[in-house]
Amino acid sequence: MRLHELTLRNFRGVKDRTVALPADGTTVVIGDNEIGKSSLVEAFALVFELPDDSKSTRIRDIQPVGQDVGPEVIAEVSFGETRLRYLKRWLKNRTTELSVTGPNGRKKDWTGREAHNEAERLFAEHVDPVLWQTLMVNQGQSLVQPAPADAEPLIAAVNAESGTPVDGASMPLVLAVEQEYLRYWTKGGKPTGEYARSAQAVAAAQELATRAAKAMEEVAADVRKAERLADELDDLSVRLADHLREVEVLRERKRTTDEILLRRDSARDRAELARAKLDNHTRTRRERERLTAEVERLTEAEAELATLRAETETVARKAADAVREAEAVLADAVELKDQRRESVHEAEQLLSELTDRSELERLLGQQTELADVRARIATATSVLDGIRLDDDTVVALEDARARVVEARAALAAGVPEIDVRRLGAAAVELSGSGIDAGVPALPEQLGEGGSAQLLVSGELTVTVPGQLELTVRAGGEAATLRAALEEAVRRERDLLGRAGVRDLADAREMLRRSDTASAELQEARRTEKSLTAGGDPGERIALLSARLGIVPGAPEEEPEPEEAAPAAKPVEGVPGQMSLFEGLFDDLDEAIDEPEVDPAELLAAVAGDGARVEAAQQALEDARAELALAERLVADASFTATQARKAADADRAEAAQIRARSELAAERLAAATDALEAARAEMSDEAAEATEAEALTEVEALLEELTAVQEQADAVGADEVAGLLDDALAVAARLQTERDTLRDSLRTTEGRLEQSGRDGLATRLDTAELELASVRDVWEALNRRAEAAFRVHETLGRHRAEAQSRYSDPLQSRIEALGRGVYGPSFKVTLDEDLAVSERELDGVRLSVDALSTGAREQLAIITRLAISHLVSTGEGSVPVIFDDALGWSDKGRLRDMGALLGRAGDHGQVIILTCMPERYEYVPRATFIRLEA
Amino acid sequence: MNDSITFLHSSDWQLGMMRRFLGPDGQARFAQARLDAIVRIGEVAKTTGAAFVVVTGDVFEHNQVERQTILRACEALKRIEVPVILLPGNHDALEPGSLWTSAQWTGHAPDHVTVLTGTEPFEVLPGVEIVGAPWRSRRPVSDPAAPGYEELAADGKTRILLAHGQLASLSGGLSDVPTINQAALEAAVAEGKVRYVGLGDRHSMIRVTDRIWYSGTQEVTAPEELEPGNVLAVTLDPANDTIAVEPIRVGAWHMVEHHAELDDEDSLTALEDWFAELPDKERTYVRLAARGSLPLPLLSRLDAMIDAQGEVFASVERWVKFWTVQPAPDAGDLDMLQLSGPARAAMEELRQALAGGDESAGAALTLMHRLARDAG
């Protein structure tokens, strides 16, 4: 294609301009900015692309702003020898006109849409769009490296140059192969689409078939198992049947032996029964014998005990008598001792009196005349002398009194207390010893309705004359208690006697009087002292006289120790009411109340008593010796009584024991006798013995029978048969269990097989295998096709790559040839599969295009385009090379070299350069310069 | 009884059998055909006046066939109006879990059908006894026929022995289970213990002796079977001690094996003619073996032909084992495509690879040929 002339009217800023271009050589179109250089290129593109009725915004964009005019383009081009004049006006007065003048000079015109279509057809027929786009460099695109691989004119040119025929049909085939390949494979070479799905279907079917086959294997295994179980079951059934026959034989044998065993059991039972009866009879007889013996023995024992009882009772009675005797002796001894003590006391008094008398006699010799004072002293002194007690004495008396009370209380607690009451008219008489009735004396009789409450420490006899005599004897400690009481009473009495008082109250009174007299005496003596300033025997005389009870002039009575004993004799065992001191006090009172005595008379009264003192002393010693003797007697008697009481207690206890034993023996004898009599009433002794003998005979007979049957049983082994049968039955049971287990197992397996049959497992497997075969067939067919597609794709691809490589050689050498004019002989390039320059080598240094400087890249892009243009220039498909502004980044040296290149390019085709910088292209030789004016 | 009797002998019904070379549709029709053949046996029984029908084993393909198969078999058996005696074979052995003892069979089997489950004689007619040796396991340990006759005496009774298994002479010694002792069998016949021996297991119809026959399957199951699809009408005349055995066709299907030599257009045409002449195409399975080499256009034609016939026939299967047809592209083929440049070079490379014995190159070449032709 050659571009000859271009006219623009109302096109952007251009009102009306026609640019005529030389058909060959390099043309540089110069114009200032905004003058419409780029509009030339744009107009050429629009006139062939868009019909006159186009609504495209690209048309709106070219309408001058604010002017209602139709943009118009007239292009004159030639395709080989065919020349076209093509006019198109858009928007206003739309017009399309085409005039074509053929090689023969004939002209043909089209208008309107037809004109557009024809022009479009002609353009498509002669202009390869790839090449056209490659060689037209719009403003600002000069750095883009061209990639002309798919440009048909280039391929044709390369083929022509390399001698290889043109691959006219390659592109449709390549596409078809690619399409076929992509049906089965992804770009990465993995199965896809139907092919991949088929493989999945095969895997799924395989899985199903495997599962079905496994199920059938299980069925087969079950069948084998069932067969084996059935065999085992048959075998076991045979064994079981054999065994059961053995069991039957044993059962039959047992039936025979059982009859013998039955008889043996019967004989044994009867023998045992008879033996039991015999044992019974023997027991009866032996019991009878035992009873008889028992009665005899008890009779003897009872007699012995009766004798013994009589003996012991006698002994006990005697012992009681001995106690009574001993106690009587003791009582006498005590009485004697008491008397003796009294005698000593009296002797002591007598001695004292006599001593006093002697002293009085001596004092009387010193007695002077002392007047009233002395009489008072004498009086007081006599009073005081009459009192033989002091505080200590009273304390001792109180102590003695307390002991009496304690001893009495002990007696009351330790002896029987007897209540006797007369109920009727009959007289009740009481007598005894050692009785404390709480009254002065034991009443001898009880009046009607009368009663007595008595503590008996000795013996009390209650008599209802003609009807009853009851004797109560206190035993054990009663005598001791009574003795203790008496001792306490004696001690008190002794103390009272010595103190010269009746009782404790009297003593206390006397003590009070003594205090009074002492005070008086002291006062009198102070008076006497003041009167005499010296001693005065009169006082002593008076005292002694008073003490002695000497009444001057009265005949002095000889003291009688025996008669001096207290007149009142206390009731035995009861503390007596001492009246001894009453008399004394009376005497003393009398003596004190006496008028003053004449000392001479007193002297006369006491003279000559010296000899009597010695006698009195002797009497006292004698009395004391007698007392000691009596006390020894008491002690001996007391010991004897105690021993006798102990012996009596022991004897009484023994007698009671023997009595009890005797009574028990009698009871037992009576019982035994009753039992024996009852037994005999039931069966006589003789009958019992006879019955036993009969039973023994029966037992012996039965044992004989038993022995005979046992021998019979032993002969046939009757006892072993049952064991054998049991063993055989156990084995049979075990075999049956085994058989049942096998049968169950077989049933289970058969049940499973039955289910397998119901499930139609074989059909399932066949179906699954059929399905597998079917999908596998499909897959295999697909696989064959896929493999074929793969092979074709790979083979064709490989050959295309090789061809591509071959195409690149002429282009590469053309680029390098042009480039060496600029860069020198070391310049080399490498092309990629799109035939774009990918690397540049200069002076042995290889650099990727991207790594080059902007200027170098632009220069390389221009060189490549010029090389392409050069290559295609010989064919019909050549197109103009158009640069809309370029070489903006080259230095002066390079501008010179590039200018030379651009100039030479014009030798092989139409080169059009649009620029506002004409100086860049001043080195282009033989260029046509066209200046656009505003 | 001295009257002659006629009965029918069939075997190897193999109900429930599936053939992998038949598609789902073909499979269904094939299954139905096997049942239809049974119905036709019933019709033959009527026309021949047969007193009963014996089936010598493998009535069912397997003991675990689906319920539908059993019930349909029962329905087909009802169409036979005379007594039918079935012998369990190796496929449907009377083993544990056997369908013969299953409720599916016992609950639906017609009353006139008897399954021989023991070796004791079964009197099918007065004076006529059926004896047999049912398979009790798929792995018998001895002659599978012997139990059927070894206890018998030659007492003048008319006995028919049913047995299932291979004869050593026919199995070629390859049987992995014990075979039937043919000599003993013939002796039993000679001694008059049995008058006829009906054998099963082989799907081909085989006359072993006058009185010993394999009936073959009622409907063909494989191309290599000889004279399948028949039922034998056996007529015994005790009075004259004669026997007549007449095969009567009941099968409707064909299974054909064909070997073709394919080298040029004529051979391809001959194959087309062969297909055209086959009868009952919709009930015919063709197993096709072929060898030779064909130019690419003829190869495409062959593919198209087989595809088309596959639609017409029940199934046309390339017998992979015996399929060695190779493309034989020549320079003329390629010139016709007007290929140039890399495409031509690629095709040439494939052609040479094929010539060098690279078989997979053949498919690639054929494909590329087609693509180039269509793209052109």
GROMACS .gro file of N, CA, C and O in nm, chain A residues 329-405:
model
  308
  329VAL      N    1  -2.101  -6.709  18.389
  329VAL     CA    2  -1.975  -6.697  18.461
  329VAL      C    3  -1.921  -6.556  18.442
  329VAL      O    4  -1.877  -6.492  18.539
  330LEU      N    5  -1.926  -6.513  18.322
  330LEU     CA    6  -1.874  -6.380  18.289
  330LEU      C    7  -1.949  -6.274  18.369
  330LEU      O    8  -1.887  -6.183  18.426
  331ALA      N    9  -2.078  -6.288  18.373
  331ALA     CA   10  -2.158  -6.190  18.444
  331ALA      C   11  -2.120  -6.187  18.592
  331ALA      O   12  -2.102  -6.078  18.650
  332ASP      N   13  -2.100  -6.305  18.646
  332ASP     CA   14  -2.061  -6.312  18.787
  332ASP      C   15  -1.927  -6.243  18.807
  332ASP      O   16  -1.908  -6.166  18.903
  333ALA      N   17  -1.837  -6.272  18.717
  333ALA     CA   18  -1.702  -6.215  18.726
  333ALA      C   19  -1.710  -6.065  18.718
  333ALA      O   20  -1.642  -5.994  18.792
  334VAL      N   21  -1.789  -6.019  18.631
  334VAL     CA   22  -1.802  -5.874  18.616
  334VAL      C   23  -1.858  -5.814  18.744
  334VAL      O   24  -1.809  -5.711  18.792
  335GLU      N   25  -1.956  -5.879  18.793
  335GLU     CA   26  -2.016  -5.828  18.917
  335GLU      C   27  -1.914  -5.822  19.029
  335GLU      O   28  -1.902  -5.722  19.101
  336LEU      N   29  -1.837  -5.929  19.035
  336LEU     CA   30  -1.732  -5.937  19.137
  336LEU      C   31  -1.634  -5.824  19.119
  336LEU      O   32  -1.595  -5.754  19.212
  337LYS      N   33  -1.597  -5.806  18.996
  337LYS     CA   34  -1.499  -5.701  18.965
  337LYS      C   35  -1.555  -5.565  19.002
  337LYS      O   36  -1.485  -5.482  19.060
  338ASP      N   37  -1.680  -5.542  18.973
  338ASP     CA   38  -1.741  -5.413  19.006
  338ASP      C   39  -1.740  -5.392  19.157
  338ASP      O   40  -1.707  -5.282  19.206
  339GLN      N   41  -1.772  -5.499  19.225
  339GLN     CA   42  -1.773  -5.488  19.372
  339GLN      C   43  -1.635  -5.455  19.422
  339GLN      O   44  -1.612  -5.367  19.508
  340ARG      N   45  -1.538  -5.521  19.364
  340ARG     CA   46  -1.401  -5.501  19.408
  340ARG      C   47  -1.358  -5.359  19.379
  340ARG      O   48  -1.287  -5.297  19.457
  341ARG      N   49  -1.400  -5.312  19.268
  341ARG     CA   50  -1.361  -5.174  19.232
  341ARG      C   51  -1.421  -5.076  19.332
  341ARG      O   52  -1.355  -4.982  19.373
  342GLU      N   53  -1.538  -5.105  19.367
  342GLU     CA   54  -1.605  -5.020  19.467
  342GLU      C   55  -1.528  -5.026  19.600
  342GLU      O   56  -1.506  -4.923  19.667
  343SER      N   57  -1.486  -5.146  19.629
  343SER     CA   58  -1.412  -5.163  19.753
  343SER      C   59  -1.285  -5.082  19.749
  343SER      O   60  -1.247  -5.013  19.849
  344VAL      N   61  -1.217  -5.085  19.641
  344VAL     CA   62  -1.093  -5.008  19.627
  344VAL      C   63  -1.124  -4.860  19.645
  344VAL      O   64  -1.052  -4.789  19.716
  345HIS      N   65  -1.229  -4.822  19.586
  345HIS     CA   66  -1.268  -4.683  19.593
  345HIS      C   67  -1.294  -4.640  19.735
  345HIS      O   68  -1.243  -4.537  19.780
  346GLU      N   69  -1.366  -4.726  19.795
  346GLU     CA   70  -1.398  -4.695  19.935
  346GLU      C   71  -1.272  -4.692  20.018
  346GLU      O   72  -1.252  -4.604  20.101
  347ALA      N   73  -1.185  -4.788  19.989
  347ALA     CA   74  -1.060  -4.793  20.065
  347ALA      C   75  -0.979  -4.668  20.041
  347ALA      O   76  -0.918  -4.611  20.134
  348GLU      N   77  -0.983  -4.625  19.921
  348GLU     CA   78  -0.910  -4.502  19.888
  348GLU      C   79  -0.969  -4.384  19.961
  348GLU      O   80  -0.897  -4.299  20.014
  349GLN      N   81  -1.098  -4.384  19.970
  349GLN     CA   82  -1.166  -4.274  20.040
  349GLN      C   83  -1.132  -4.277  20.187
  349GLN      O   84  -1.103  -4.174  20.249
  350LEU      N   85  -1.135  -4.395  20.232
  350LEU     CA   86  -1.105  -4.410  20.374
  350LEU      C   87  -0.964  -4.366  20.403
  350LEU      O   88  -0.939  -4.290  20.499
  351LEU      N   89  -0.874  -4.408  20.317
  351LEU     CA   90  -0.736  -4.370  20.337
  351LEU      C   91  -0.721  -4.219  20.333
  351LEU      O   92  -0.652  -4.159  20.415
  352SER      N   93  -0.787  -4.165  20.240
  352SER     CA   94  -0.780  -4.020  20.225
  352SER      C   95  -0.833  -3.951  20.348
  352SER      O   96  -0.772  -3.856  20.399
  353GLU      N   97  -0.945  -4.005  20.392
  353GLU     CA   98  -1.008  -3.944  20.510
  353GLU      C   99  -0.915  -3.956  20.629
  353GLU      O  100  -0.896  -3.858  20.702
  354LEU      N  101  -0.858  -4.069  20.636
  354LEU     CA  102  -0.768  -4.090  20.750
  354LEU      C  103  -0.646  -4.000  20.738
  354LEU      O  104  -0.598  -3.946  20.835
  355THR      N  105  -0.597  -3.985  20.620
  355THR     CA  106  -0.482  -3.896  20.600
  355THR      C  107  -0.521  -3.755  20.639
  355THR      O  108  -0.446  -3.685  20.706
  356ASP      N  109  -0.639  -3.722  20.593
  356ASP     CA  110  -0.690  -3.588  20.626
  356ASP      C  111  -0.701  -3.574  20.777
  356ASP      O  112  -0.663  -3.470  20.832
  357ARG      N  113  -0.753  -3.673  20.838
  357ARG     CA  114  -0.767  -3.669  20.982
  357ARG      C  115  -0.633  -3.649  21.048
  357ARG      O  116  -0.617  -3.570  21.142
  358SER      N  117  -0.537  -3.719  20.998
  358SER     CA  118  -0.403  -3.708  21.054
  358SER      C  119  -0.350  -3.567  21.036
  358SER      O  120  -0.291  -3.509  21.127
  359GLU      N  121  -0.375  -3.518  20.914
  359GLU     CA  122  -0.333  -3.380  20.885
  359GLU      C  123  -0.408  -3.282  20.974
  359GLU      O  124  -0.347  -3.189  21.024
  360LEU      N  125  -0.534  -3.312  20.990
  360LEU     CA  126  -0.617  -3.226  21.075
  360LEU      C  127  -0.563  -3.225  21.215
  360LEU      O  128  -0.553  -3.118  21.276
  361GLU      N  129  -0.529  -3.338  21.259
  361GLU     CA  130  -0.475  -3.350  21.394
  361GLU      C  131  -0.349  -3.266  21.407
  361GLU      O  132  -0.328  -3.197  21.506
  362ARG      N  133  -0.266  -3.280  21.300
  362ARG     CA  134  -0.143  -3.202  21.306
  362ARG      C  135  -0.173  -3.054  21.300
  362ARG      O  136  -0.114  -2.976  21.375
  363LEU      N  137  -0.271  -3.017  21.222
  363LEU     CA  138  -0.304  -2.876  21.202
  363LEU      C  139  -0.369  -2.818  21.326
  363LEU      O  140  -0.348  -2.702  21.358
  364LEU      N  141  -0.451  -2.902  21.383
  364LEU     CA  142  -0.522  -2.854  21.502
  364LEU      C  143  -0.422  -2.805  21.607
  364LEU      O  144  -0.449  -2.718  21.684
  365GLY      N  145  -0.302  -2.873  21.613
  365GLY     CA  146  -0.201  -2.828  21.707
  365GLY      C  147  -0.155  -2.686  21.676
  365GLY      O  148  -0.108  -2.615  21.762
  366GLN      N  149  -0.163  -2.649  21.549
  366GLN     CA  150  -0.118  -2.513  21.515
  366GLN      C  151  -0.232  -2.415  21.516
  366GLN      O  152  -0.212  -2.293  21.496
  367GLN      N  153  -0.348  -2.468  21.530
  367GLN     CA  154  -0.470  -2.380  21.521
  367GLN      C  155  -0.473  -2.278  21.632
  367GLN      O  156  -0.457  -2.306  21.747
  368THR      N  157  -0.479  -2.156  21.593
  368THR     CA  158  -0.486  -2.050  21.689
  368THR      C  159  -0.620  -1.985  21.686
  368THR      O  160  -0.710  -2.030  21.613
  369GLU      N  161  -0.610  -1.901  21.747
  369GLU     CA  162  -0.734  -1.828  21.755
  369GLU      C  163  -0.751  -1.743  21.637
  369GLU      O  164  -0.679  -1.656  21.609
  370LEU      N  165  -0.823  -1.769  21.567
  370LEU     CA  166  -0.857  -1.679  21.458
  370LEU      C  167  -1.005  -1.660  21.461
  370LEU      O  168  -1.081  -1.753  21.484
  371ALA      N  169  -1.043  -1.543  21.429
  371ALA     CA  170  -1.181  -1.506  21.454
  371ALA      C  171  -1.272  -1.536  21.338
  371ALA      O  172  -1.258  -1.637  21.272
  372ASP      N  173  -1.356  -1.449  21.312
  372ASP     CA  174  -1.463  -1.468  21.214
  372ASP      C  175  -1.412  -1.495  21.074
  372ASP      O  176  -1.465  -1.578  21.002
  373VAL      N  177  -1.292  -1.423  21.057
  373VAL     CA  178  -1.236  -1.439  20.921
  373VAL      C  179  -1.202  -1.585  20.890
  373VAL      O  180  -1.236  -1.641  20.788
  374ARG      N  181  -1.139  -1.641  20.987
  374ARG     CA  182  -1.102  -1.779  20.968
  374ARG      C  183  -1.222  -1.871  20.959
  374ARG      O  184  -1.221  -1.970  20.891
  375ALA      N  185  -1.321  -1.830  21.036
  375ALA     CA  186  -1.442  -1.911  21.028
  375ALA      C  187  -1.495  -1.908  20.884
  375ALA      O  188  -1.531  -2.009  20.825
  376ARG      N  189  -1.491  -1.782  20.823
  376ARG     CA  190  -1.540  -1.770  20.686
  376ARG      C  191  -1.453  -1.848  20.587
  376ARG      O  192  -1.500  -1.920  20.502
  377ILE      N  193  -1.322  -1.833  20.617
  377ILE     CA  194  -1.231  -1.907  20.531
  377ILE      C  195  -1.258  -2.055  20.543
  377ILE      O  196  -1.264  -2.128  20.445
  378ALA      N  197  -1.277  -2.086  20.667
  378ALA     CA  198  -1.302  -2.228  20.691
  378ALA      C  199  -1.427  -2.275  20.620
  378ALA      O  200  -1.429  -2.380  20.560
  379THR      N  201  -1.526  -2.187  20.633
  379THR     CA  202  -1.650  -2.224  20.567
  379THR      C  203  -1.631  -2.241  20.418
  379THR      O  204  -1.668  -2.341  20.359
  380ALA      N  205  -1.567  -2.136  20.358
  380ALA     CA  206  -1.547  -2.142  20.211
  380ALA      C  207  -1.460  -2.260  20.173
  380ALA      O  208  -1.487  -2.332  20.078
  381THR      N  209  -1.360  -2.273  20.254
  381THR     CA  210  -1.269  -2.381  20.224
  381THR      C  211  -1.339  -2.515  20.234
  381THR      O  212  -1.318  -2.603  20.151
  382SER      N  213  -1.423  -2.521  20.336
  382SER     CA  214  -1.493  -2.648  20.350
  382SER      C  215  -1.584  -2.676  20.232
  382SER      O  216  -1.597  -2.788  20.186
  383VAL      N  217  -1.643  -2.564  20.187
  383VAL     CA  218  -1.727  -2.584  20.066
  383VAL      C  219  -1.644  -2.633  19.950
  383VAL      O  220  -1.677  -2.730  19.885
  384LEU      N  221  -1.533  -2.565  19.931
  384LEU     CA  222  -1.450  -2.601  19.816
  384LEU      C  223  -1.392  -2.742  19.831
  384LEU      O  224  -1.383  -2.816  19.733
  385ASP      N  225  -1.358  -2.773  19.952
  385ASP     CA  226  -1.303  -2.907  19.971
  385ASP      C  227  -1.405  -3.015  19.941
  385ASP      O  228  -1.370  -3.126  19.906
  386GLY      N  229  -1.531  -2.980  19.965
  386GLY     CA  230  -1.639  -3.078  19.935
  386GLY      C  231  -1.656  -3.100  19.785
  386GLY      O  232  -1.721  -3.194  19.746
  387ILE      N  233  -1.599  -3.018  19.711
  387ILE     CA  234  -1.617  -3.033  19.563
  387ILE      C  235  -1.491  -3.092  19.504
  387ILE      O  236  -1.384  -3.031  19.502
  388ARG      N  237  -1.508  -3.219  19.447
  388ARG     CA  238  -1.390  -3.286  19.396
  388ARG      C  239  -1.386  -3.284  19.242
  388ARG      O  240  -1.359  -3.380  19.177
  389LEU      N  241  -1.420  -3.178  19.192
  389LEU     CA  242  -1.413  -3.174  19.043
  389LEU      C  243  -1.366  -3.041  18.992
  389LEU      O  244  -1.368  -2.943  19.065
  390ASP      N  245  -1.324  -3.044  18.867
  390ASP     CA  246  -1.281  -2.923  18.799
  390ASP      C  247  -1.326  -2.931  18.652
  390ASP      O  248  -1.402  -3.020  18.615
  391ASP      N  249  -1.279  -2.841  18.572
  391ASP     CA  250  -1.321  -2.839  18.429
  391ASP      C  251  -1.287  -2.970  18.357
  391ASP      O  252  -1.368  -3.024  18.284
  392ASP      N  253  -1.169  -3.021  18.387
  392ASP     CA  254  -1.129  -3.146  18.319
  392ASP      C  255  -1.220  -3.260  18.354
  392ASP      O  256  -1.254  -3.343  18.270
  393THR      N  257  -1.257  -3.260  18.483
  393THR     CA  258  -1.344  -3.367  18.528
  393THR      C  259  -1.476  -3.362  18.453
  393THR      O  260  -1.529  -3.464  18.409
  394VAL      N  261  -1.528  -3.241  18.441
  394VAL     CA  262  -1.655  -3.226  18.369
  394VAL      C  263  -1.640  -3.273  18.224
  394VAL      O  264  -1.725  -3.346  18.173
  395VAL      N  265  -1.529  -3.236  18.167
  395VAL     CA  266  -1.505  -3.281  18.026
  395VAL      C  267  -1.501  -3.433  18.019
  395VAL      O  268  -1.564  -3.494  17.932
  396ALA      N  269  -1.431  -3.494  18.120
  396ALA     CA  270  -1.424  -3.640  18.121
  396ALA      C  271  -1.560  -3.700  18.138
  396ALA      O  272  -1.593  -3.801  18.074
  397LEU      N  273  -1.642  -3.636  18.225
  397LEU     CA  274  -1.777  -3.687  18.248
  397LEU      C  275  -1.859  -3.678  18.119
  397LEU      O  276  -1.932  -3.770  18.086
  398GLU      N  277  -1.847  -3.565  18.051
  398GLU     CA  278  -1.924  -3.551  17.926
  398GLU      C  279  -1.883  -3.658  17.826
  398GLU      O  280  -1.967  -3.719  17.759
  399ASP      N  281  -1.755  -3.685  17.823
  399ASP     CA  282  -1.705  -3.790  17.733
  399ASP      C  283  -1.762  -3.924  17.768
  399ASP      O  284  -1.808  -4.000  17.684
  400ALA      N  285  -1.761  -3.955  17.905
  400ALA     CA  286  -1.813  -4.084  17.951
  400ALA      C  287  -1.961  -4.096  17.917
  400ALA      O  288  -2.007  -4.201  17.874
  401ARG      N  289  -2.031  -3.980  17.936
  401ARG     CA  290  -2.176  -3.981  17.906
  401ARG      C  291  -2.200  -4.016  17.757
  401ARG      O  292  -2.283  -4.099  17.724
  402ALA      N  293  -2.120  -3.955  17.674
  402ALA     CA  294  -2.134  -3.980  17.527
  402ALA      C  295  -2.107  -4.124  17.494
  402ALA      O  296  -2.175  -4.184  17.411
  403ARG      N  297  -2.008  -4.184  17.558
  403ARG     CA  298  -1.975  -4.324  17.532
  403ARG      C  299  -2.091  -4.414  17.569
  403ARG      O  300  -2.122  -4.511  17.500
  404VAL      N  301  -2.159  -4.381  17.685
  404VAL     CA  302  -2.273  -4.461  17.727
  404VAL      C  303  -2.381  -4.455  17.618
  404VAL      O  304  -2.435  -4.556  17.578
  405VAL      N  305  -2.406  -4.331  17.574
  405VAL     CA  306  -2.513  -4.316  17.474
  405VAL      C  307  -2.480  -4.393  17.347
  405VAL      O  308  -2.561  -4.465  17.292
   0.00000   0.00000   0.00000
